[in-house]
Amino acid sequence: EGNGGSRTSRSAANAAFIIVWLFIGFRGHLYSDFINYYPFYEDLPTINRLTSASFTRYMFEPGFVIYSSVVKSLGFDYFGWGAVGSFIDLWVCRQTFRRYSSSLVLPFLFFIAYNGLVIEFNLYRNAKAIDLFLLSLPALQHRRATRYMLLNTLGITFHLSSVVYLPAYLVLHRNIGSAVRWCGIVFANIIFLGRINVVNRIILSLGVLQPTALYDKLTSHVQHSTASYALSFGHIERTIAILLFTVLYGRMEQQRRSNRIFYNCLWIYYVTFLIFHEIEVLATRIPILFVCGYWILYTNVATLRFRWRQVVLLAAIALAFAKIIPANLSPAARYDNLLFGIEEYASRRREVLPLLEKD
């Protein structure tokens, strides 16, 4: 599979890539995690001065620390580090779009609308783990287990949550069956709408893990979770998406065999978000690992032949914009860019910290 495209489409894709990179890669201090990442990078030694003690000091995964140290060793400051990281992320996305998408431009819109900004502005470590997963998709598709496992094991050294990619090798390529697809959707909604705390009970019942640090970390997340996810526009939008692609599953699989992988990603995204609704860190960090299903499926449905195609495409684009605008009205999302001048770290930190404490 692949989508080389005409010269015009390639030029449009190049323009889209550059515009998105300038917007994302040259941003100032946005959202919240810059509060931790800026002092981390400023204090980080170059690669020749990195020691084993550094991995304890910074409390980040070792792959991420080494990667960041290498970038700093090349002479990049904090903002250069961000620009380099975004370039890598967007390049990996572009290669994925080229291979699996019916367009080279439209996926960037859905990337921005569906968690791409959150990933780029806040989840620096997750972003690289997701990159490695996207790079492993050809290995998944062609059943090259060793390559897939190596890439995603490397991803674990950037963010521990990507351990879920390892068992996903067994299911992402499969046709999980209509009954499983629909039952999973219904079951997840019963848990979500019924406010049933299944995951809390499972974690607290894992007595065999009690002596471990993992158990302490999980129970801490359970006890201190402030998640309050309920029926909302977001839930309605996600449900419309999963219902649409479940109904169109057979046609989309005929269009591209790889659409099966991205449907499974979206299905996992949907189901895990609902099941983990009670624990904020799980509801935000696990589903997002599979959000790429949105970027590919919405693009491919644009070229799928069915009666309501144009209506669905227009509705999808409208939903994308409806998600982008409200999600970025918070003062923490107030945008500035290096090309036009940015607010200093100390000032921005003073502005954002009270918002986090209020949450």
Coordinates of N, CA and C in Angstrom, one line a residue, residues 40 44-45 47 49-69 157:
F40 N 14.0 20.8 33.2 CA 14.7 19.5 32.9 C 15.7 19.7 31.8
L44 N 19.9 19.6 32.0 CA 20.4 18.3 31.4 C 21.8 18.5 30.9
P45 N 22.7 17.6 31.3 CA 24.1 17.6 30.7 C 24.1 17.1 29.3
I47 N 25.7 14.7 26.2 CA 25.8 13.3 26.2 C 27.2 12.8 26.8
R49 N 28.7 14.1 29.3 CA 28.7 14.3 30.7 C 27.5 13.5 31.4
L50 N 26.8 12.8 30.6 CA 25.6 12.0 31.2 C 26.2 10.8 32.0
T51 N 25.7 10.6 33.2 CA 26.1 9.5 34.0 C 24.9 8.7 34.5
S52 N 25.1 7.6 35.1 CA 24.0 6.8 35.6 C 23.2 7.5 36.6
A53 N 23.8 8.4 37.3 CA 23.0 9.2 38.3 C 22.0 10.1 37.7
S54 N 22.2 10.4 36.4 CA 21.3 11.3 35.7 C 19.9 10.7 35.6
F55 N 19.9 9.4 35.4 CA 18.6 8.7 35.1 C 17.8 8.6 36.4
T56 N 18.4 8.7 37.6 CA 17.7 8.8 38.8 C 17.3 10.2 39.1
R57 N 18.1 11.1 38.8 CA 17.9 12.5 39.1 C 16.6 13.1 38.3
Y58 N 16.5 12.7 37.1 CA 15.4 13.3 36.3 C 14.1 12.5 36.3
M59 N 14.2 11.3 36.7 CA 12.9 10.5 36.9 C 12.1 10.3 35.6
F60 N 12.8 10.5 34.5 CA 12.2 10.2 33.2 C 12.8 8.9 32.7
E61 N 12.1 8.3 31.7 CA 12.6 7.1 31.1 C 13.9 7.3 30.4
P62 N 14.8 6.3 30.5 CA 16.2 6.5 30.0 C 16.3 6.8 28.5
G63 N 15.5 6.3 27.7 CA 15.6 6.6 26.3 C 15.3 8.0 26.0
F64 N 14.3 8.6 26.7 CA 14.0 10.0 26.6 C 15.1 10.9 27.1
V65 N 15.8 10.5 28.2 CA 16.9 11.3 28.7 C 18.0 11.3 27.7
I66 N 18.4 10.1 27.2 CA 19.5 10.0 26.3 C 19.2 10.8 25.0
Y67 N 18.0 10.6 24.4 CA 17.6 11.4 23.2 C 17.7 12.9 23.5
S68 N 17.2 13.4 24.6 CA 17.3 14.8 24.9 C 18.7 15.3 25.0
S69 N 19.5 14.5 25.7 CA 20.9 14.8 25.9 C 21.7 14.9 24.5
T157 N 11.2 2.8 26.5 CA 12.3 3.6 27.2 C 12.0 5.1 27.0

